[in-house]
Amino acid sequence: MEERRTILVAVDLMLVNVAVALAFAIWSVRGEISWVTLVTTQFYWFVALSVLWLGAAFATGMYDLRLAAEFSATARALSRSLVLVVVVYLVVFFSSPTELPRGIVLYHGVLAAGLLAVWRAVYLRIAWRGAFRRNALIIGAGNAGQTIARAMREHARPHYWIVGFLDDDPAKLGKPVSAQSDLRVLGASRDLTRLIAEHDAHEVVLAITRDVSDETFRALLDAQERAVEIVPMPVLYERLTGRVPVDYIGDSWYVALPLGHAATRSIQPLVKRAFDLAAATLGSLLFGIALPFIALAVGFDSPGPLFYMQERVGQGGRVFRVRKIRTMRVDAEQNGAVWATKNDPRVTRVGKLLRKTHVDEFPQFWNILRGEMSAVGPRPERPEFVAQLEKKIPFYRLRHAVKPGMAGWALVNAGYVDSIEDAQTRVEYDLYYIKHQSLWFDLWILFRTVAQTITFGGR
């Protein structure tokens, strides 16, 4: 899959630079300036626009292989990238002490969007061809096997061709794994070597949550001797979705536990704290500038206080209080705490805009300065919901291994929670973040959060 992503990035980068050259050609015609002169004196535009476009494309998900497999999703991401590029350039244009050209970005934006749209359509035609896909066999036709099959089809369909399943239960042989699936059980573990040869399989996914039998283990050794990749279901699921599959860990419980995660290392907490202080200080200054306008908008739209307080559960299960900008009617929770839902009628008109841009969370910069929260981490939950979720979601308490954050891996991928199922999805994203956290990962999450803010991608 990384090879496909590399190809997408490389061709996109080439076309972005072609668009710069064509934009120079238009500029030279309209301005009666030599194209060669423009290229030699304004070469920095190749670098600046390449960085700007690639950054926008990464932030809007154009290199998410699941989105890249559908042209409609790619087109939406491409549109958001164009908006992001224009907005960032306008900010630079109006804040720059020197005069910058306007036409180059307009010409380049239209040309780049057109070239990239054509290229991605061609990529889709090629990506779905059998020669470019990996044939995969899944050992285990139970819930874990069916879950990884759905993830492979949903997140990496052009990359994988699922040949079928293997299972040692004789009653499943030759039958579909479920009423909703066209995939069948082709044989038992002892048939693995034969099925690899028959179907030219490149990868075997081990989706068994119990101990592997001696027969299955020998079959896996034979497969590895044939240079076939063997990958456990939880590992592949993480790779495809950015989540830890808490329901399917089985005997491999250590896969879910973030053992030795970054927060347990001596230097990492200091680096993260310095980063938090810098981010919160800058954020507080920007929030202070915008606060009078926010207060006027909230007051005109819905009578009541500008802020409200809530208790949240933080690192180590400690309860602290956060302040948020009010986005709902004053009587929204007169009957007790209730999850916000999609298109919640309690949300005000201004509140919808504040939520889409995440501005309602800005008062939590104070919690970061106090050390109760971090710039990036799992979103803190209310105590009423934590008591309920700990009983129903495996490994839920591990979310409290690190400080909660204003931005988070779960927030940029799954939004807010309005059900037990959504809460479990968020836990899976949170555990992935805790296992893989680093300064670069935090910067990447913040970058995507800012992109969502600019393009109104929140909820």
Coordinates of C-alpha atoms in Angstrom, one line a residue:
M1 CA 0.0 0.0 0.0
E2 CA 2.9 2.4 0.7
E3 CA 4.0 1.9 -2.9
R4 CA 0.6 3.1 -4.1
R5 CA 0.7 6.1 -1.8
T6 CA 4.3 6.9 -3.0
I7 CA 3.1 6.8 -6.6
L8 CA 0.2 9.1 -5.9
V9 CA 2.5 11.6 -4.1
A10 CA 5.1 11.5 -6.9
V11 CA 2.7 12.0 -9.8
D12 CA 0.8 14.7 -7.9
L13 CA 4.1 16.5 -7.2
M14 CA 5.1 16.3 -10.9
L15 CA 1.7 17.6 -12.1
V16 CA 1.7 20.5 -9.5
N17 CA 5.0 21.6 -11.0
V18 CA 3.7 21.2 -14.6
A19 CA 0.8 23.5 -13.5
V20 CA 3.3 26.1 -12.2
A21 CA 5.1 26.0 -15.6
L22 CA 1.8 26.5 -17.4
A23 CA 0.8 29.3 -15.0
F24 CA 4.1 31.0 -15.9
A25 CA 3.2 30.7 -19.6
I26 CA -0.2 32.4 -19.0
W27 CA 1.5 35.0 -16.8
S28 CA 4.1 35.7 -19.5
V29 CA 1.5 36.1 -22.3
R30 CA -0.7 38.4 -20.2
G31 CA 2.2 40.4 -18.8
E32 CA 4.4 40.4 -21.9
I33 CA 7.2 38.9 -19.9
S34 CA 9.5 36.2 -21.2
W35 CA 8.6 32.7 -19.8
V36 CA 12.3 31.9 -19.4
T37 CA 12.8 35.1 -17.4
L38 CA 9.8 34.2 -15.1
V39 CA 11.2 30.7 -14.5
T40 CA 14.7 31.8 -13.7
T41 CA 13.7 34.8 -11.5
Q42 CA 10.6 33.3 -9.9
F43 CA 11.7 29.7 -9.5
Y44 CA 10.8 29.8 -5.8
W45 CA 7.1 29.4 -6.8
F46 CA 7.8 25.8 -7.8
V47 CA 9.0 25.0 -4.3
A48 CA 6.3 27.1 -2.5
L49 CA 3.3 25.9 -4.4
S50 CA 4.5 22.3 -4.3
V51 CA 4.8 22.4 -0.5
L52 CA 1.5 24.2 -0.2
W53 CA -0.4 21.8 -2.5
L54 CA 1.1 18.7 -1.0
G55 CA 0.4 19.9 2.5
A56 CA -3.2 20.7 1.6
A57 CA -3.6 17.3 -0.1
F58 CA -2.3 15.4 2.9
A59 CA -4.5 17.4 5.3
T60 CA -7.7 16.8 3.2
G61 CA -7.1 13.1 2.8
M62 CA -6.1 12.8 -0.8
Y63 CA -3.5 10.2 0.1
D64 CA -5.9 8.1 2.1
L65 CA -6.1 5.1 -0.1
R66 CA -9.8 4.5 0.9
L67 CA -10.7 7.9 -0.5
A68 CA -8.4 7.6 -3.5
A69 CA -10.3 4.5 -4.5
E70 CA -13.5 6.6 -5.2
F71 CA -13.5 9.4 -7.6
S72 CA -16.3 11.3 -5.8
A73 CA -14.4 11.3 -2.5
T74 CA -11.2 12.3 -4.4
A75 CA -13.1 15.2 -6.0
R76 CA -14.3 16.4 -2.7
A77 CA -10.8 16.2 -1.2
L78 CA -9.4 18.0 -4.2
S79 CA -11.9 20.8 -3.9
R80 CA -11.1 21.2 -0.2
S81 CA -7.4 21.2 -1.1
L82 CA -7.9 24.0 -3.6
V83 CA -9.9 26.1 -1.0
L84 CA -7.1 25.5 1.6
V85 CA -4.4 26.6 -0.8
V86 CA -6.3 29.8 -1.7
V87 CA -7.0 30.6 1.9
V88 CA -3.4 30.1 3.0
Y89 CA -2.1 32.2 0.1
L90 CA -4.6 35.0 0.8
V91 CA -3.4 35.1 4.5
V92 CA 0.3 35.3 3.3
F93 CA -0.7 37.8 0.6
F94 CA -2.3 40.3 2.9
S95 CA 0.3 39.8 5.7
S96 CA 3.4 40.0 3.5
P97 CA 5.4 43.3 3.8
T98 CA 6.2 43.0 0.0
E99 CA 3.8 42.9 -2.9
L100 CA 3.0 39.4 -4.1
P101 CA 1.4 38.5 -7.5
R102 CA -2.3 37.4 -7.4
G103 CA -2.7 35.8 -10.8
I104 CA -0.1 33.0 -10.4
V105 CA -2.0 31.3 -7.7
L106 CA -5.3 31.6 -9.5
Y107 CA -3.9 30.2 -12.8
H108 CA -2.0 27.5 -10.9
G109 CA -4.9 26.5 -8.7
V110 CA -7.3 25.9 -11.7
L111 CA -4.6 24.1 -13.8
A112 CA -3.4 21.9 -10.9
A113 CA -7.0 20.9 -9.9
G114 CA -7.8 20.0 -13.5
L115 CA -4.6 18.0 -14.0
L116 CA -4.9 16.2 -10.7
A117 CA -8.6 15.3 -11.4
V118 CA -7.6 13.8 -14.8
W119 CA -4.7 11.9 -13.2
R120 CA -6.7 10.5 -10.3
A121 CA -9.4 9.3 -12.8
V122 CA -6.6 7.4 -14.8
Y123 CA -5.2 6.0 -11.5
L124 CA -8.6 4.5 -10.7
R125 CA -8.8 2.8 -14.0
I126 CA -5.3 1.3 -13.4
A127 CA -5.7 0.5 -9.7
W128 CA -8.6 -1.8 -10.1
R129 CA -6.8 -4.1 -12.6
G130 CA -6.0 -7.5 -11.2
A131 CA -2.3 -7.2 -12.0
F132 CA -1.9 -4.4 -9.5
R133 CA -3.7 -6.1 -6.6
R134 CA -2.4 -8.5 -3.9
N135 CA -4.2 -11.8 -3.6
A136 CA -5.0 -12.5 0.1
L137 CA -6.2 -15.5 2.0
I138 CA -7.8 -15.1 5.5
I139 CA -7.4 -17.8 8.1
G140 CA -10.4 -17.8 10.4
A141 CA -14.0 -17.3 9.2
G142 CA -15.4 -16.0 12.5
N143 CA -16.1 -12.4 13.5
A144 CA -12.4 -11.4 13.4
G145 CA -12.0 -12.7 9.9
Q146 CA -15.2 -11.1 8.6
T147 CA -14.2 -7.8 10.3
I148 CA -10.8 -7.7 8.6
A149 CA -12.4 -8.6 5.3
R150 CA -14.7 -5.7 5.6
A151 CA -11.8 -3.4 6.5
M152 CA -9.8 -4.6 3.5
R153 CA -12.7 -4.0 1.2
E154 CA -13.6 -0.6 2.7
H155 CA -10.1 0.9 3.2
A156 CA -7.9 -0.9 0.6
R157 CA -10.2 -2.4 -2.0
P158 CA -8.0 -1.6 -5.0
H159 CA -5.0 -3.0 -3.2
Y160 CA -6.3 -6.4 -2.2
W161 CA -8.2 -9.1 -3.8
I162 CA -9.6 -11.4 -1.1
V163 CA -9.5 -15.0 -2.5
G164 CA -11.4 -16.5 0.3
F165 CA -11.2 -18.0 3.9
L166 CA -9.7 -21.0 5.5
D167 CA -11.3 -22.5 8.6
D168 CA -10.9 -25.8 10.5
D169 CA -14.6 -26.1 11.2
P170 CA -15.9 -28.7 8.7
A171 CA -19.4 -27.3 8.8
K172 CA -18.2 -24.1 7.2
L173 CA -16.4 -25.6 4.2
G174 CA -17.6 -24.4 0.9
K175 CA -20.2 -22.0 2.4
P176 CA -20.3 -18.2 2.4
V177 CA -18.9 -16.7 5.6
S178 CA -22.1 -14.7 6.1
A179 CA -25.4 -13.9 4.4
Q180 CA -24.0 -10.5 3.3
S181 CA -20.8 -11.8 1.8
D182 CA -19.8 -13.5 -1.4
L183 CA -16.6 -14.9 0.1
R184 CA -16.5 -18.6 0.9
V185 CA -14.5 -21.0 3.0
L186 CA -12.1 -22.7 0.6
G187 CA -10.5 -25.2 2.9
A188 CA -8.9 -25.9 6.2
S189 CA -5.5 -24.9 7.6
R190 CA -3.8 -28.0 6.1
D191 CA -4.9 -26.7 2.6
L192 CA -3.0 -23.4 2.9
T193 CA 0.0 -24.4 0.8
R194 CA -2.2 -25.8 -2.0
L195 CA -4.5 -22.7 -2.0
I196 CA -1.5 -20.3 -2.1
A197 CA -0.3 -22.1 -5.2
E198 CA -3.7 -22.3 -6.8
H199 CA -4.6 -18.6 -6.3
D200 CA -1.1 -17.1 -6.4
A201 CA -1.6 -15.6 -3.0
H202 CA 0.8 -12.9 -1.8
E203 CA -0.5 -12.4 1.7
V204 CA -2.1 -14.5 4.5
V205 CA -4.1 -12.8 7.2
L206 CA -4.2 -14.7 10.5
A207 CA -7.6 -13.8 12.0
I208 CA -7.7 -16.3 14.9
T209 CA -8.2 -14.9 18.4
R210 CA -7.4 -18.2 20.2
D211 CA -4.1 -20.2 20.3
V212 CA -2.9 -21.4 16.9
S213 CA -3.0 -25.2 16.5
D214 CA 0.2 -27.1 15.6
E215 CA -1.2 -27.9 12.2
T216 CA -2.0 -24.2 11.4
F217 CA 1.5 -23.2 12.7
R218 CA 3.2 -25.7 10.4
A219 CA 1.1 -24.4 7.5
L220 CA 2.1 -20.8 8.2
L221 CA 5.8 -21.8 8.3
D222 CA 5.4 -23.5 4.9
A223 CA 3.7 -20.3 3.6
Q224 CA 6.5 -18.1 4.9
E225 CA 9.1 -20.4 3.2
R226 CA 7.3 -19.5 -0.1
A227 CA 7.9 -15.8 0.6
V228 CA 4.2 -15.2 1.4
E229 CA 3.6 -12.4 3.9
I230 CA 1.9 -13.5 7.1
V231 CA 0.2 -10.7 9.0
P232 CA -2.0 -10.9 12.2
M233 CA -5.4 -9.5 11.9
P234 CA -4.9 -6.8 14.6
V235 CA -1.7 -5.5 12.9
L236 CA -3.3 -5.3 9.5
Y237 CA -6.4 -3.7 10.9
E238 CA -4.3 -1.0 12.6
R239 CA -2.4 -0.4 9.4
L240 CA -5.6 0.0 7.3
T241 CA -7.8 2.0 9.7
G242 CA -5.5 3.7 12.2
R243 CA -7.5 2.0 15.0
V244 CA -6.8 -0.8 17.5
P245 CA -9.5 -3.5 17.1
V246 CA -10.3 -4.0 20.8
D247 CA -13.0 -6.6 20.2
Y248 CA -10.6 -8.9 18.3
I249 CA -7.4 -8.9 20.4
G250 CA -8.0 -12.3 21.9
D251 CA -5.0 -13.9 23.4
S252 CA -2.8 -11.1 22.0
W253 CA -4.0 -8.6 24.6
Y254 CA -0.6 -6.9 24.5
V255 CA -1.5 -5.6 21.1
A256 CA -4.1 -3.2 22.7
L257 CA -1.9 -2.1 25.6
P258 CA 0.3 0.9 24.8
L259 CA 3.3 -0.6 26.6
G260 CA 6.3 1.7 26.6
H261 CA 4.3 4.5 24.8
A262 CA 6.0 7.9 24.4
A263 CA 4.5 9.4 27.6
T264 CA 6.5 6.8 29.7
R265 CA 9.8 8.0 28.3
S266 CA 11.9 10.5 30.2
I267 CA 12.3 13.2 27.6
Q268 CA 9.0 13.0 25.8
P269 CA 6.8 14.5 28.5
L270 CA 9.1 17.5 28.7
V271 CA 9.1 18.0 24.9
K272 CA 5.3 17.6 24.8
R273 CA 4.8 20.1 27.6
A274 CA 6.9 22.7 26.0
F275 CA 5.0 22.2 22.7
D276 CA 1.7 22.5 24.6
L277 CA 2.7 25.7 26.3
A278 CA 3.8 27.3 23.0
A279 CA 0.6 26.1 21.2
A280 CA -1.7 27.2 24.0
T281 CA 0.0 30.7 24.3
L282 CA -0.4 31.3 20.6
G283 CA -3.9 30.0 20.6
S284 CA -4.9 32.1 23.5
L285 CA -3.7 35.3 21.8
L286 CA -5.7 34.4 18.6
F287 CA -8.8 33.6 20.7
G288 CA -8.5 36.8 22.6
I289 CA -8.6 38.8 19.4
A290 CA -11.6 36.9 18.1
L291 CA -13.5 36.8 21.4
P292 CA -15.5 40.1 21.2
F293 CA -16.8 39.1 17.8
I294 CA -17.7 35.6 19.0
A295 CA -19.5 37.0 22.1
L296 CA -21.6 39.4 19.9
A297 CA -22.6 36.6 17.5
V298 CA -23.5 34.2 20.3
G299 CA -25.5 36.9 22.2
F300 CA -27.5 38.0 19.2
D301 CA -28.3 34.4 18.2
S302 CA -29.3 33.0 21.6
P303 CA -29.8 34.8 24.9
G304 CA -27.7 33.4 27.8
P305 CA -24.1 33.2 29.0
L306 CA -21.2 33.0 26.6
F307 CA -19.4 30.2 28.4
Y308 CA -20.4 27.2 30.4
M309 CA -18.5 24.7 32.6
Q310 CA -18.4 20.9 32.5
E311 CA -16.6 18.3 34.5
R312 CA -14.3 16.0 32.5
V313 CA -12.1 13.0 33.3
G314 CA -8.4 13.4 32.6
Q315 CA -5.2 11.6 33.0
G316 CA -5.2 8.9 35.7
G317 CA -9.0 9.2 36.0
R318 CA -8.8 12.6 37.7
V319 CA -11.8 14.9 37.2
F320 CA -11.3 18.5 36.2
R321 CA -13.4 21.3 34.8
V322 CA -13.4 22.7 31.3
R323 CA -14.9 25.9 30.0
K324 CA -16.5 25.9 26.5
I325 CA -18.3 28.5 24.4
R326 CA -22.1 27.8 24.6
T327 CA -23.3 26.3 21.3
M328 CA -26.7 25.1 22.5
R329 CA -29.8 26.6 24.0
V330 CA -29.6 27.4 27.7
D331 CA -32.2 24.6 28.5
A332 CA -30.4 22.0 26.5
E333 CA -29.7 19.6 29.4
Q334 CA -32.4 20.4 31.9
N335 CA -33.1 16.7 32.2
G336 CA -29.5 15.6 32.6
A337 CA -26.5 14.9 30.5
V338 CA -27.3 13.7 26.9
W339 CA -24.9 13.0 24.0
A340 CA -25.1 15.5 21.2
T341 CA -26.4 14.0 18.0
K342 CA -26.0 14.8 14.3
N343 CA -28.2 17.8 13.4
D344 CA -29.0 18.2 17.1
P345 CA -32.0 20.6 17.3
R346 CA -30.6 22.0 20.6
V347 CA -27.6 23.5 18.7
T348 CA -28.0 27.2 17.8
R349 CA -27.3 28.6 14.3
V350 CA -24.0 30.2 15.5
G351 CA -23.3 27.1 17.5
K352 CA -23.2 25.0 14.3
L353 CA -20.6 27.3 12.8
L354 CA -18.5 27.2 16.0
R355 CA -18.6 23.4 16.1
K356 CA -17.7 23.1 12.5
T357 CA -14.6 25.3 13.1
H358 CA -13.9 23.8 16.5
V359 CA -13.9 27.4 17.9
D360 CA -16.2 26.3 20.8
E361 CA -13.2 24.4 22.2
F362 CA -10.8 27.4 22.3
P363 CA -11.4 28.3 26.0
Q364 CA -9.6 25.0 26.8
F365 CA -6.3 26.6 26.0
W366 CA -6.5 27.6 29.7
N367 CA -6.7 24.0 30.7
I368 CA -3.6 23.3 28.6
L369 CA -1.7 26.1 30.4
R370 CA -2.8 24.7 33.7
G371 CA -1.4 21.3 32.8
E372 CA -4.8 19.5 32.8
M373 CA -4.9 19.0 29.1
S374 CA -2.6 18.7 26.1
A375 CA -2.8 20.2 22.6
V376 CA -3.3 16.7 21.2
G377 CA -4.7 13.6 22.9
P378 CA -7.9 11.7 23.5
R379 CA -10.9 14.0 23.9
P380 CA -11.9 14.2 27.7
E381 CA -15.2 12.6 28.4
R382 CA -17.8 13.5 31.1
P383 CA -17.8 11.4 34.3
E384 CA -21.4 10.4 33.7
F385 CA -20.5 8.8 30.4
V386 CA -17.2 7.3 31.5
A387 CA -18.9 5.2 34.2
Q388 CA -21.2 3.8 31.5
L389 CA -18.6 3.3 28.8
E390 CA -16.0 1.5 31.0
K391 CA -18.5 -1.3 31.5
K392 CA -19.2 -1.8 27.8
I393 CA -16.0 -1.1 25.9
P394 CA -12.8 -3.2 26.3
F395 CA -9.7 -1.4 27.4
Y396 CA -11.6 1.9 27.8
R397 CA -9.6 3.0 30.8
L398 CA -6.4 3.0 28.8
R399 CA -7.6 6.4 27.3
H400 CA -6.6 7.9 30.6
A401 CA -3.0 6.8 30.3
V402 CA -2.2 10.2 28.8
K403 CA -3.5 13.8 29.2
P404 CA -6.7 14.5 27.2
G405 CA -6.3 16.9 24.3
M406 CA -8.1 19.7 22.5
A407 CA -7.3 18.0 19.1
G408 CA -7.1 14.3 18.7
W409 CA -6.6 11.4 16.3
A410 CA -10.1 10.3 17.0
L411 CA -11.6 13.7 16.5
V412 CA -10.1 14.3 13.0
N413 CA -11.1 10.8 11.9
A414 CA -14.4 10.1 13.6
G415 CA -15.8 13.4 14.9
Y416 CA -17.9 13.5 18.1
V417 CA -19.6 10.7 19.9
D418 CA -23.4 10.1 20.1
S419 CA -23.6 6.4 20.7
I420 CA -21.8 3.4 22.4
E421 CA -20.7 2.3 18.9
D422 CA -19.2 5.7 18.2
A423 CA -17.5 5.7 21.6
Q424 CA -15.9 2.3 20.9
T425 CA -14.6 3.6 17.5
R426 CA -13.1 6.6 19.3
V427 CA -11.4 4.4 21.9
E428 CA -9.8 2.4 19.0
Y429 CA -8.5 5.6 17.5
D430 CA -7.3 6.8 20.9
L431 CA -5.4 3.6 21.6
Y432 CA -3.7 3.8 18.2
Y433 CA -2.6 7.4 19.1
I434 CA -1.3 6.4 22.5
K435 CA 0.7 3.6 21.0
H436 CA 2.2 5.7 18.2
Q437 CA 2.3 9.2 19.7
S438 CA 5.2 11.4 18.9
L439 CA 5.9 15.1 18.2
W440 CA 5.5 14.6 14.5
F441 CA 2.3 12.7 14.9
D442 CA 1.0 15.6 17.1
L443 CA 1.9 18.1 14.5
W444 CA 0.2 16.1 11.8
I445 CA -3.0 15.9 13.9
L446 CA -2.9 19.6 14.5
F447 CA -2.3 20.3 10.8
R448 CA -5.4 18.2 9.9
T449 CA -7.4 20.0 12.6
V450 CA -6.5 23.4 11.3
A451 CA -7.5 22.2 7.8
Q452 CA -10.8 21.1 9.1
T453 CA -11.3 24.4 10.8
I454 CA -10.6 26.4 7.6
T455 CA -12.8 24.1 5.4
F456 CA -15.6 23.8 8.1
G457 CA -15.0 20.0 8.4
G458 CA -15.9 19.7 12.1
R459 CA -19.3 18.6 13.5

